[in-house]
Amino acid sequence: MNSDLERLIALQRLDSASHDAERRLAEEPDREKALEARLEAVGQHVAAAKEHLVENQHARRAIEKDVAVQQGRLSKFRETAMAVKTNVEYAAVQKEIAFAQGEIKTLEDKELELMLAADDLTAALKKAEAALAADVKAVNGERQQIAAEGTELQAALERLRGERTRVVTGLSPQVLALFEQVARKRNGVAVAEARDGVCTICHVRLRPQVFNTVRRNDAINQCDHCNRILFFVPVSTAPAADAGTDVNQSTP
Ligand SMILES: [Zn+2]
């Protein structure tokens, strides 16, 4: 194979790997933000569950006050009942007593309902708190993973840059300039495999004589359509086939 072409294939593999690493590094702040949002949402569930329980307690206290008021009235009516002199007065007081008793019964029923609801609300709060604790643990784990990945990606980038410098050193300046010119216009992908007479990235069919020349891998040939530098992978040439796969995964 033409040595410049061989270096270009290697260069493309390094650049594509660098782009992937850079893209993943650039995604880190968004991943962090998503984790933050996740914790905030679960935290809001806990706050809401607490709030519901507090509301329930306030409502119960208000009812207890109302019950005390009605019981105060009831005692007074009972005292009055002892002192009345006529049947009409007695009947009137009995009516008041029955009314206060009815009020107390209604309030106590309501309080019982609230107490039962409080059991459910307490269970819901415990569940929300457990979910929050589990999420805090999971998020911390993911944060550590993101940090570890970041360190790894930075190291990989350093390594790739070092390798790139070595590959570029052996490359003729005109060929490197061509590679960089095409890469700038083609989303960082300047090299494409030609297979079955077609450029595998832009999918345009090559002229037969162009494809025949490309098959020899002994010169720098470009796709008529996308201008990418073409190479050919003879069957059973594993390393070059790898480069072809990398190149194919990128967007045209
Ligand atoms: Zn093409």
PDB file of C-alpha atoms and ligand atoms in Angstrom:
ATOM      1  CA  MET A   1       0.000   0.000   0.000  1.00  0.00           C
ATOM      2  CA  ASN A   2       1.045   3.578  -0.654  1.00  0.00           C
ATOM      3  CA  SER A   3       2.678   4.732   2.583  1.00  0.00           C
ATOM      4  CA  ASP A   4       0.875   8.091   2.636  1.00  0.00           C
ATOM      5  CA  LEU A   5      -2.461   6.296   2.186  1.00  0.00           C
ATOM      6  CA  GLU A   6      -1.592   3.910   4.986  1.00  0.00           C
ATOM      7  CA  ARG A   7      -0.771   6.841   7.260  1.00  0.00           C
ATOM      8  CA  LEU A   8      -3.978   8.625   6.273  1.00  0.00           C
ATOM      9  CA  ILE A   9      -6.029   5.601   7.284  1.00  0.00           C
ATOM     10  CA  ALA A  10      -4.215   5.555  10.628  1.00  0.00           C
ATOM     11  CA  LEU A  11      -4.642   9.332  10.957  1.00  0.00           C
ATOM     12  CA  GLN A  12      -8.377   9.070  10.318  1.00  0.00           C
ATOM     13  CA  ARG A  13      -8.702   6.334  12.923  1.00  0.00           C
ATOM     14  CA  LEU A  14      -6.867   8.520  15.471  1.00  0.00           C
ATOM     15  CA  ASP A  15      -8.894  11.626  14.614  1.00  0.00           C
ATOM     16  CA  SER A  16     -12.212   9.764  14.780  1.00  0.00           C
ATOM     17  CA  ALA A  17     -11.245   8.318  18.165  1.00  0.00           C
ATOM     18  CA  SER A  18     -10.242  11.818  19.345  1.00  0.00           C
ATOM     19  CA  HIS A  19     -13.556  13.274  18.158  1.00  0.00           C
ATOM     20  CA  ASP A  20     -15.435  10.557  20.032  1.00  0.00           C
ATOM     21  CA  ALA A  21     -13.435  11.231  23.191  1.00  0.00           C
ATOM     22  CA  GLU A  22     -13.957  14.994  22.857  1.00  0.00           C
ATOM     23  CA  ARG A  23     -17.679  14.511  22.283  1.00  0.00           C
ATOM     24  CA  ARG A  24     -17.988  12.315  25.371  1.00  0.00           C
ATOM     25  CA  LEU A  25     -16.038  14.853  27.433  1.00  0.00           C
ATOM     26  CA  ALA A  26     -18.316  17.619  26.175  1.00  0.00           C
ATOM     27  CA  GLU A  27     -21.360  15.604  27.273  1.00  0.00           C
ATOM     28  CA  GLU A  28     -20.187  15.441  30.895  1.00  0.00           C
ATOM     29  CA  PRO A  29     -21.739  18.726  32.097  1.00  0.00           C
ATOM     30  CA  ASP A  30     -25.133  17.636  30.707  1.00  0.00           C
ATOM     31  CA  ARG A  31     -24.816  14.253  32.387  1.00  0.00           C
ATOM     32  CA  GLU A  32     -24.010  16.047  35.656  1.00  0.00           C
ATOM     33  CA  LYS A  33     -27.024  18.310  35.209  1.00  0.00           C
ATOM     34  CA  ALA A  34     -29.299  15.315  34.564  1.00  0.00           C
ATOM     35  CA  LEU A  35     -28.098  13.715  37.816  1.00  0.00           C
ATOM     36  CA  GLU A  36     -28.706  16.975  39.678  1.00  0.00           C
ATOM     37  CA  ALA A  37     -32.234  17.181  38.239  1.00  0.00           C
ATOM     38  CA  ARG A  38     -32.905  13.572  39.201  1.00  0.00           C
ATOM     39  CA  LEU A  39     -31.943  14.254  42.837  1.00  0.00           C
ATOM     40  CA  GLU A  40     -33.985  17.423  42.874  1.00  0.00           C
ATOM     41  CA  ALA A  41     -37.110  15.613  41.614  1.00  0.00           C
ATOM     42  CA  VAL A  42     -36.822  12.896  44.269  1.00  0.00           C
ATOM     43  CA  GLY A  43     -36.071  15.555  46.898  1.00  0.00           C
ATOM     44  CA  GLN A  44     -39.271  17.330  45.904  1.00  0.00           C
ATOM     45  CA  HIS A  45     -41.239  14.108  46.447  1.00  0.00           C
ATOM     46  CA  VAL A  46     -39.870  13.946  49.991  1.00  0.00           C
ATOM     47  CA  ALA A  47     -40.691  17.614  50.632  1.00  0.00           C
ATOM     48  CA  ALA A  48     -44.238  17.122  49.305  1.00  0.00           C
ATOM     49  CA  ALA A  49     -44.760  14.011  51.457  1.00  0.00           C
ATOM     50  CA  LYS A  50     -43.554  15.954  54.547  1.00  0.00           C
ATOM     51  CA  GLU A  51     -45.833  18.846  53.691  1.00  0.00           C
ATOM     52  CA  HIS A  52     -48.867  16.520  53.416  1.00  0.00           C
ATOM     53  CA  LEU A  53     -48.103  15.031  56.818  1.00  0.00           C
ATOM     54  CA  VAL A  54     -47.744  18.489  58.406  1.00  0.00           C
ATOM     55  CA  GLU A  55     -51.078  19.575  56.852  1.00  0.00           C
ATOM     56  CA  ASN A  56     -52.697  16.461  58.292  1.00  0.00           C
ATOM     57  CA  GLN A  57     -51.295  17.235  61.764  1.00  0.00           C
ATOM     58  CA  HIS A  58     -52.524  20.839  61.596  1.00  0.00           C
ATOM     59  CA  ALA A  59     -55.993  19.683  60.576  1.00  0.00           C
ATOM     60  CA  ARG A  60     -56.083  17.222  63.460  1.00  0.00           C
ATOM     61  CA  ARG A  61     -55.027  19.897  65.951  1.00  0.00           C
ATOM     62  CA  ALA A  62     -57.732  22.252  64.645  1.00  0.00           C
ATOM     63  CA  ILE A  63     -60.341  19.516  65.091  1.00  0.00           C
ATOM     64  CA  GLU A  64     -59.127  18.799  68.639  1.00  0.00           C
ATOM     65  CA  LYS A  65     -59.599  22.483  69.457  1.00  0.00           C
ATOM     66  CA  ASP A  66     -63.127  22.395  68.012  1.00  0.00           C
ATOM     67  CA  VAL A  67     -63.904  19.269  70.042  1.00  0.00           C
ATOM     68  CA  ALA A  68     -62.697  21.032  73.218  1.00  0.00           C
ATOM     69  CA  VAL A  69     -64.951  24.010  72.455  1.00  0.00           C
ATOM     70  CA  GLN A  70     -67.967  21.752  71.929  1.00  0.00           C
ATOM     71  CA  GLN A  71     -67.167  19.825  75.097  1.00  0.00           C
ATOM     72  CA  GLY A  72     -67.006  23.119  77.024  1.00  0.00           C
ATOM     73  CA  ARG A  73     -70.452  24.022  75.690  1.00  0.00           C
ATOM     74  CA  LEU A  74     -71.734  20.550  76.551  1.00  0.00           C
ATOM     75  CA  SER A  75     -70.626  20.858  80.217  1.00  0.00           C
ATOM     76  CA  LYS A  76     -72.309  24.263  80.474  1.00  0.00           C
ATOM     77  CA  PHE A  77     -75.553  22.916  79.005  1.00  0.00           C
ATOM     78  CA  ARG A  78     -75.444  20.009  81.434  1.00  0.00           C
ATOM     79  CA  GLU A  79     -75.033  22.417  84.359  1.00  0.00           C
ATOM     80  CA  THR A  80     -77.890  24.489  82.997  1.00  0.00           C
ATOM     81  CA  ALA A  81     -80.012  21.337  82.658  1.00  0.00           C
ATOM     82  CA  MET A  82     -79.612  20.695  86.386  1.00  0.00           C
ATOM     83  CA  ALA A  83     -80.850  24.206  87.205  1.00  0.00           C
ATOM     84  CA  VAL A  84     -83.837  24.599  84.815  1.00  0.00           C
ATOM     85  CA  LYS A  85     -87.267  24.879  86.346  1.00  0.00           C
ATOM     86  CA  THR A  86     -89.713  24.310  83.479  1.00  0.00           C
ATOM     87  CA  ASN A  87     -90.183  21.517  80.985  1.00  0.00           C
ATOM     88  CA  VAL A  88     -89.853  23.976  78.092  1.00  0.00           C
ATOM     89  CA  GLU A  89     -86.461  25.163  79.376  1.00  0.00           C
ATOM     90  CA  TYR A  90     -85.388  21.559  79.953  1.00  0.00           C
ATOM     91  CA  ALA A  91     -86.380  20.549  76.430  1.00  0.00           C
ATOM     92  CA  ALA A  92     -84.487  23.534  74.995  1.00  0.00           C
ATOM     93  CA  VAL A  93     -81.321  22.639  76.895  1.00  0.00           C
ATOM     94  CA  GLN A  94     -81.624  18.975  75.911  1.00  0.00           C
ATOM     95  CA  LYS A  95     -81.814  20.087  72.283  1.00  0.00           C
ATOM     96  CA  GLU A  96     -78.567  22.090  72.712  1.00  0.00           C
ATOM     97  CA  ILE A  97     -76.921  19.104  74.384  1.00  0.00           C
ATOM     98  CA  ALA A  98     -77.933  16.785  71.535  1.00  0.00           C
ATOM     99  CA  PHE A  99     -76.648  19.288  69.003  1.00  0.00           C
ATOM    100  CA  ALA A 100     -73.250  19.612  70.743  1.00  0.00           C
ATOM    101  CA  GLN A 101     -72.988  15.818  71.009  1.00  0.00           C
ATOM    102  CA  GLY A 102     -73.750  15.538  67.297  1.00  0.00           C
ATOM    103  CA  GLU A 103     -71.030  18.104  66.501  1.00  0.00           C
ATOM    104  CA  ILE A 104     -68.508  16.247  68.667  1.00  0.00           C
ATOM    105  CA  LYS A 105     -69.348  12.955  66.947  1.00  0.00           C
ATOM    106  CA  THR A 106     -68.891  14.495  63.498  1.00  0.00           C
ATOM    107  CA  LEU A 107     -65.544  16.042  64.539  1.00  0.00           C
ATOM    108  CA  GLU A 108     -64.297  12.795  66.057  1.00  0.00           C
ATOM    109  CA  ASP A 109     -65.216  10.862  62.905  1.00  0.00           C
ATOM    110  CA  LYS A 110     -63.268  13.404  60.886  1.00  0.00           C
ATOM    111  CA  GLU A 111     -60.307  13.086  63.248  1.00  0.00           C
ATOM    112  CA  LEU A 112     -60.334   9.316  62.905  1.00  0.00           C
ATOM    113  CA  GLU A 113     -60.264   9.659  59.126  1.00  0.00           C
ATOM    114  CA  LEU A 114     -57.294  12.025  59.407  1.00  0.00           C
ATOM    115  CA  MET A 115     -55.475   9.605  61.714  1.00  0.00           C
ATOM    116  CA  LEU A 116     -55.926   6.782  59.212  1.00  0.00           C
ATOM    117  CA  ALA A 117     -54.737   9.093  56.407  1.00  0.00           C
ATOM    118  CA  ALA A 118     -51.725  10.023  58.580  1.00  0.00           C
ATOM    119  CA  ASP A 119     -50.664   6.350  58.622  1.00  0.00           C
ATOM    120  CA  ASP A 120     -50.675   6.304  54.807  1.00  0.00           C
ATOM    121  CA  LEU A 121     -48.886   9.653  54.637  1.00  0.00           C
ATOM    122  CA  THR A 122     -46.206   8.445  57.067  1.00  0.00           C
ATOM    123  CA  ALA A 123     -45.698   5.308  54.950  1.00  0.00           C
ATOM    124  CA  ALA A 124     -45.492   7.454  51.788  1.00  0.00           C
ATOM    125  CA  LEU A 125     -42.908   9.726  53.434  1.00  0.00           C
ATOM    126  CA  LYS A 126     -40.782   6.741  54.488  1.00  0.00           C
ATOM    127  CA  LYS A 127     -40.970   5.382  50.950  1.00  0.00           C
ATOM    128  CA  ALA A 128     -39.958   8.740  49.440  1.00  0.00           C
ATOM    129  CA  GLU A 129     -37.065   9.059  51.896  1.00  0.00           C
ATOM    130  CA  ALA A 130     -35.867   5.551  51.071  1.00  0.00           C
ATOM    131  CA  ALA A 131     -36.074   6.371  47.333  1.00  0.00           C
ATOM    132  CA  LEU A 132     -34.056   9.542  47.930  1.00  0.00           C
ATOM    133  CA  ALA A 133     -31.394   7.672  49.886  1.00  0.00           C
ATOM    134  CA  ALA A 134     -31.149   5.069  47.110  1.00  0.00           C
ATOM    135  CA  ASP A 135     -30.916   7.793  44.457  1.00  0.00           C
ATOM    136  CA  VAL A 136     -28.269   9.728  46.348  1.00  0.00           C
ATOM    137  CA  LYS A 137     -26.205   6.540  46.465  1.00  0.00           C
ATOM    138  CA  ALA A 138     -26.803   5.782  42.765  1.00  0.00           C
ATOM    139  CA  VAL A 139     -26.045   9.377  41.732  1.00  0.00           C
ATOM    140  CA  ASN A 140     -22.824   9.411  43.744  1.00  0.00           C
ATOM    141  CA  GLY A 141     -21.829   6.186  42.009  1.00  0.00           C
ATOM    142  CA  GLU A 142     -22.577   7.678  38.597  1.00  0.00           C
ATOM    143  CA  ARG A 143     -20.674  10.845  39.452  1.00  0.00           C
ATOM    144  CA  GLN A 144     -17.625   8.787  40.357  1.00  0.00           C
ATOM    145  CA  GLN A 145     -18.036   6.917  37.090  1.00  0.00           C
ATOM    146  CA  ILE A 146     -18.238  10.170  35.107  1.00  0.00           C
ATOM    147  CA  ALA A 147     -15.134  11.475  36.844  1.00  0.00           C
ATOM    148  CA  ALA A 148     -13.252   8.224  36.192  1.00  0.00           C
ATOM    149  CA  GLU A 149     -14.369   8.250  32.550  1.00  0.00           C
ATOM    150  CA  GLY A 150     -13.259  11.864  32.237  1.00  0.00           C
ATOM    151  CA  THR A 151      -9.788  10.994  33.512  1.00  0.00           C
ATOM    152  CA  GLU A 152      -9.619   8.039  31.133  1.00  0.00           C
ATOM    153  CA  LEU A 153     -10.782  10.113  28.164  1.00  0.00           C
ATOM    154  CA  GLN A 154      -8.231  12.838  28.903  1.00  0.00           C
ATOM    155  CA  ALA A 155      -5.485  10.219  29.044  1.00  0.00           C
ATOM    156  CA  ALA A 156      -6.756   8.666  25.799  1.00  0.00           C
ATOM    157  CA  LEU A 157      -6.740  12.092  24.116  1.00  0.00           C
ATOM    158  CA  GLU A 158      -3.155  12.710  25.195  1.00  0.00           C
ATOM    159  CA  ARG A 159      -2.176   9.332  23.808  1.00  0.00           C
ATOM    160  CA  LEU A 160      -4.057   9.898  20.531  1.00  0.00           C
ATOM    161  CA  ARG A 161      -2.453  13.329  20.096  1.00  0.00           C
ATOM    162  CA  GLY A 162       0.974  11.800  20.629  1.00  0.00           C
ATOM    163  CA  GLU A 163       0.274   9.101  18.054  1.00  0.00           C
ATOM    164  CA  ARG A 164      -1.102  11.692  15.633  1.00  0.00           C
ATOM    165  CA  THR A 165       2.108  13.710  15.854  1.00  0.00           C
ATOM    166  CA  ARG A 166       4.096  10.580  15.015  1.00  0.00           C
ATOM    167  CA  VAL A 167       1.836   9.679  12.056  1.00  0.00           C
ATOM    168  CA  VAL A 168       1.815  13.247  10.699  1.00  0.00           C
ATOM    169  CA  THR A 169       5.616  13.452  10.855  1.00  0.00           C
ATOM    170  CA  GLY A 170       5.903  10.699   8.254  1.00  0.00           C
ATOM    171  CA  LEU A 171       3.244  12.185   5.963  1.00  0.00           C
ATOM    172  CA  SER A 172       3.984  14.389   2.948  1.00  0.00           C
ATOM    173  CA  PRO A 173       2.815  17.976   3.637  1.00  0.00           C
ATOM    174  CA  GLN A 174       0.608  18.172   0.514  1.00  0.00           C
ATOM    175  CA  VAL A 175      -1.241  14.977   1.448  1.00  0.00           C
ATOM    176  CA  LEU A 176      -1.695  16.198   5.026  1.00  0.00           C
ATOM    177  CA  ALA A 177      -3.018  19.524   3.725  1.00  0.00           C
ATOM    178  CA  LEU A 178      -5.482  17.674   1.480  1.00  0.00           C
ATOM    179  CA  PHE A 179      -6.601  15.476   4.390  1.00  0.00           C
ATOM    180  CA  GLU A 180      -7.192  18.486   6.625  1.00  0.00           C
ATOM    181  CA  GLN A 181      -8.989  20.418   3.921  1.00  0.00           C
ATOM    182  CA  VAL A 182     -11.422  17.547   3.265  1.00  0.00           C
ATOM    183  CA  ALA A 183     -11.799  16.811   6.997  1.00  0.00           C
ATOM    184  CA  ARG A 184     -12.795  20.440   7.655  1.00  0.00           C
ATOM    185  CA  LYS A 185     -15.548  20.227   5.047  1.00  0.00           C
ATOM    186  CA  ARG A 186     -16.669  16.686   5.854  1.00  0.00           C
ATOM    187  CA  ASN A 187     -17.304  16.717   9.564  1.00  0.00           C
ATOM    188  CA  GLY A 188     -13.823  15.435  10.437  1.00  0.00           C
ATOM    189  CA  VAL A 189     -13.967  12.394   8.162  1.00  0.00           C
ATOM    190  CA  ALA A 190     -11.592  12.708   5.217  1.00  0.00           C
ATOM    191  CA  VAL A 191     -10.966   9.051   4.431  1.00  0.00           C
ATOM    192  CA  ALA A 192     -13.501   6.538   3.099  1.00  0.00           C
ATOM    193  CA  GLU A 193     -13.429   2.913   2.149  1.00  0.00           C
ATOM    194  CA  ALA A 194     -14.429   2.080  -1.418  1.00  0.00           C
ATOM    195  CA  ARG A 195     -16.335  -1.184  -1.578  1.00  0.00           C
ATOM    196  CA  ASP A 196     -18.226  -2.858  -4.438  1.00  0.00           C
ATOM    197  CA  GLY A 197     -17.580   0.185  -6.598  1.00  0.00           C
ATOM    198  CA  VAL A 198     -19.172   2.596  -4.127  1.00  0.00           C
ATOM    199  CA  CYS A 199     -17.842   5.213  -1.676  1.00  0.00           C
ATOM    200  CA  THR A 200     -19.069   3.711   1.615  1.00  0.00           C
ATOM    201  CA  ILE A 201     -19.669   7.104   3.210  1.00  0.00           C
ATOM    202  CA  CYS A 202     -21.492   9.155   0.563  1.00  0.00           C
ATOM    203  CA  HIS A 203     -22.779   5.976  -1.165  1.00  0.00           C
ATOM    204  CA  VAL A 204     -22.182   7.384  -4.615  1.00  0.00           C
ATOM    205  CA  ARG A 205     -21.021   4.899  -7.260  1.00  0.00           C
ATOM    206  CA  LEU A 206     -17.453   5.510  -8.468  1.00  0.00           C
ATOM    207  CA  ARG A 207     -16.501   5.572 -12.117  1.00  0.00           C
ATOM    208  CA  PRO A 208     -15.133   2.088 -12.978  1.00  0.00           C
ATOM    209  CA  GLN A 209     -11.671   3.397 -13.808  1.00  0.00           C
ATOM    210  CA  VAL A 210     -11.553   5.350 -10.500  1.00  0.00           C
ATOM    211  CA  PHE A 211     -12.568   2.252  -8.556  1.00  0.00           C
ATOM    212  CA  ASN A 212      -9.978   0.147 -10.392  1.00  0.00           C
ATOM    213  CA  THR A 213      -7.273   2.655  -9.470  1.00  0.00           C
ATOM    214  CA  VAL A 214      -8.471   2.788  -5.866  1.00  0.00           C
ATOM    215  CA  ARG A 215      -8.334  -1.008  -5.633  1.00  0.00           C
ATOM    216  CA  ARG A 216      -4.578  -0.862  -6.100  1.00  0.00           C
ATOM    217  CA  ASN A 217      -4.158   1.335  -2.977  1.00  0.00           C
ATOM    218  CA  ASP A 218      -0.994   2.767  -4.548  1.00  0.00           C
ATOM    219  CA  ALA A 219      -1.989   6.414  -4.831  1.00  0.00           C
ATOM    220  CA  ILE A 220      -4.142   9.145  -3.287  1.00  0.00           C
ATOM    221  CA  ASN A 221      -7.550   9.044  -5.002  1.00  0.00           C
ATOM    222  CA  GLN A 222     -10.598  11.045  -4.029  1.00  0.00           C
ATOM    223  CA  CYS A 223     -14.299  10.326  -4.303  1.00  0.00           C
ATOM    224  CA  ASP A 224     -15.747  12.408  -7.182  1.00  0.00           C
ATOM    225  CA  HIS A 225     -18.755  13.226  -5.059  1.00  0.00           C
ATOM    226  CA  CYS A 226     -17.607  13.840  -1.446  1.00  0.00           C
ATOM    227  CA  ASN A 227     -13.872  14.359  -2.170  1.00  0.00           C
ATOM    228  CA  ARG A 228     -12.896  11.925   0.574  1.00  0.00           C
ATOM    229  CA  ILE A 229      -9.652  10.041   0.083  1.00  0.00           C
ATOM    230  CA  LEU A 230     -10.493   6.470  -0.903  1.00  0.00           C
ATOM    231  CA  PHE A 231      -8.899   3.185   0.070  1.00  0.00           C
ATOM    232  CA  PHE A 232      -9.743  -0.394  -0.683  1.00  0.00           C
ATOM    233  CA  VAL A 233      -9.799  -3.318   1.748  1.00  0.00           C
ATOM    234  CA  PRO A 234      -8.835  -6.585   0.059  1.00  0.00           C
ATOM    235  CA  VAL A 235     -10.778  -9.502   1.587  1.00  0.00           C
ATOM    236  CA  SER A 236      -9.100 -11.007   4.700  1.00  0.00           C
ATOM    237  CA  THR A 237      -7.006  -7.919   5.526  1.00  0.00           C
ATOM    238  CA  ALA A 238      -8.123  -7.482   9.102  1.00  0.00           C
ATOM    239  CA  PRO A 239      -6.293  -4.289  10.296  1.00  0.00           C
ATOM    240  CA  ALA A 240      -7.346  -2.212   7.281  1.00  0.00           C
ATOM    241  CA  ALA A 241     -10.889  -3.540   7.645  1.00  0.00           C
ATOM    242  CA  ASP A 242     -10.926  -2.058  11.171  1.00  0.00           C
ATOM    243  CA  ALA A 243     -10.098   1.357   9.802  1.00  0.00           C
ATOM    244  CA  GLY A 244     -12.908   0.982   7.302  1.00  0.00           C
ATOM    245  CA  THR A 245     -15.386   0.242  10.098  1.00  0.00           C
ATOM    246  CA  ASP A 246     -14.321   3.339  12.042  1.00  0.00           C
ATOM    247  CA  VAL A 247     -14.683   5.530   9.015  1.00  0.00           C
ATOM    248  CA  ASN A 248     -18.081   4.080   8.141  1.00  0.00           C
ATOM    249  CA  GLN A 249     -19.521   4.866  11.552  1.00  0.00           C
ATOM    250  CA  SER A 250     -19.070   8.573  11.053  1.00  0.00           C
ATOM    251  CA  THR A 251     -21.584  10.801   9.336  1.00  0.00           C
ATOM    252  CA  PRO A 252     -21.109  11.662   5.667  1.00  0.00           C
TER     253      PRO A 252
HETATM  254 ZN    ZN B   1     -17.838   9.761  -1.337  1.00  0.00          ZN
END
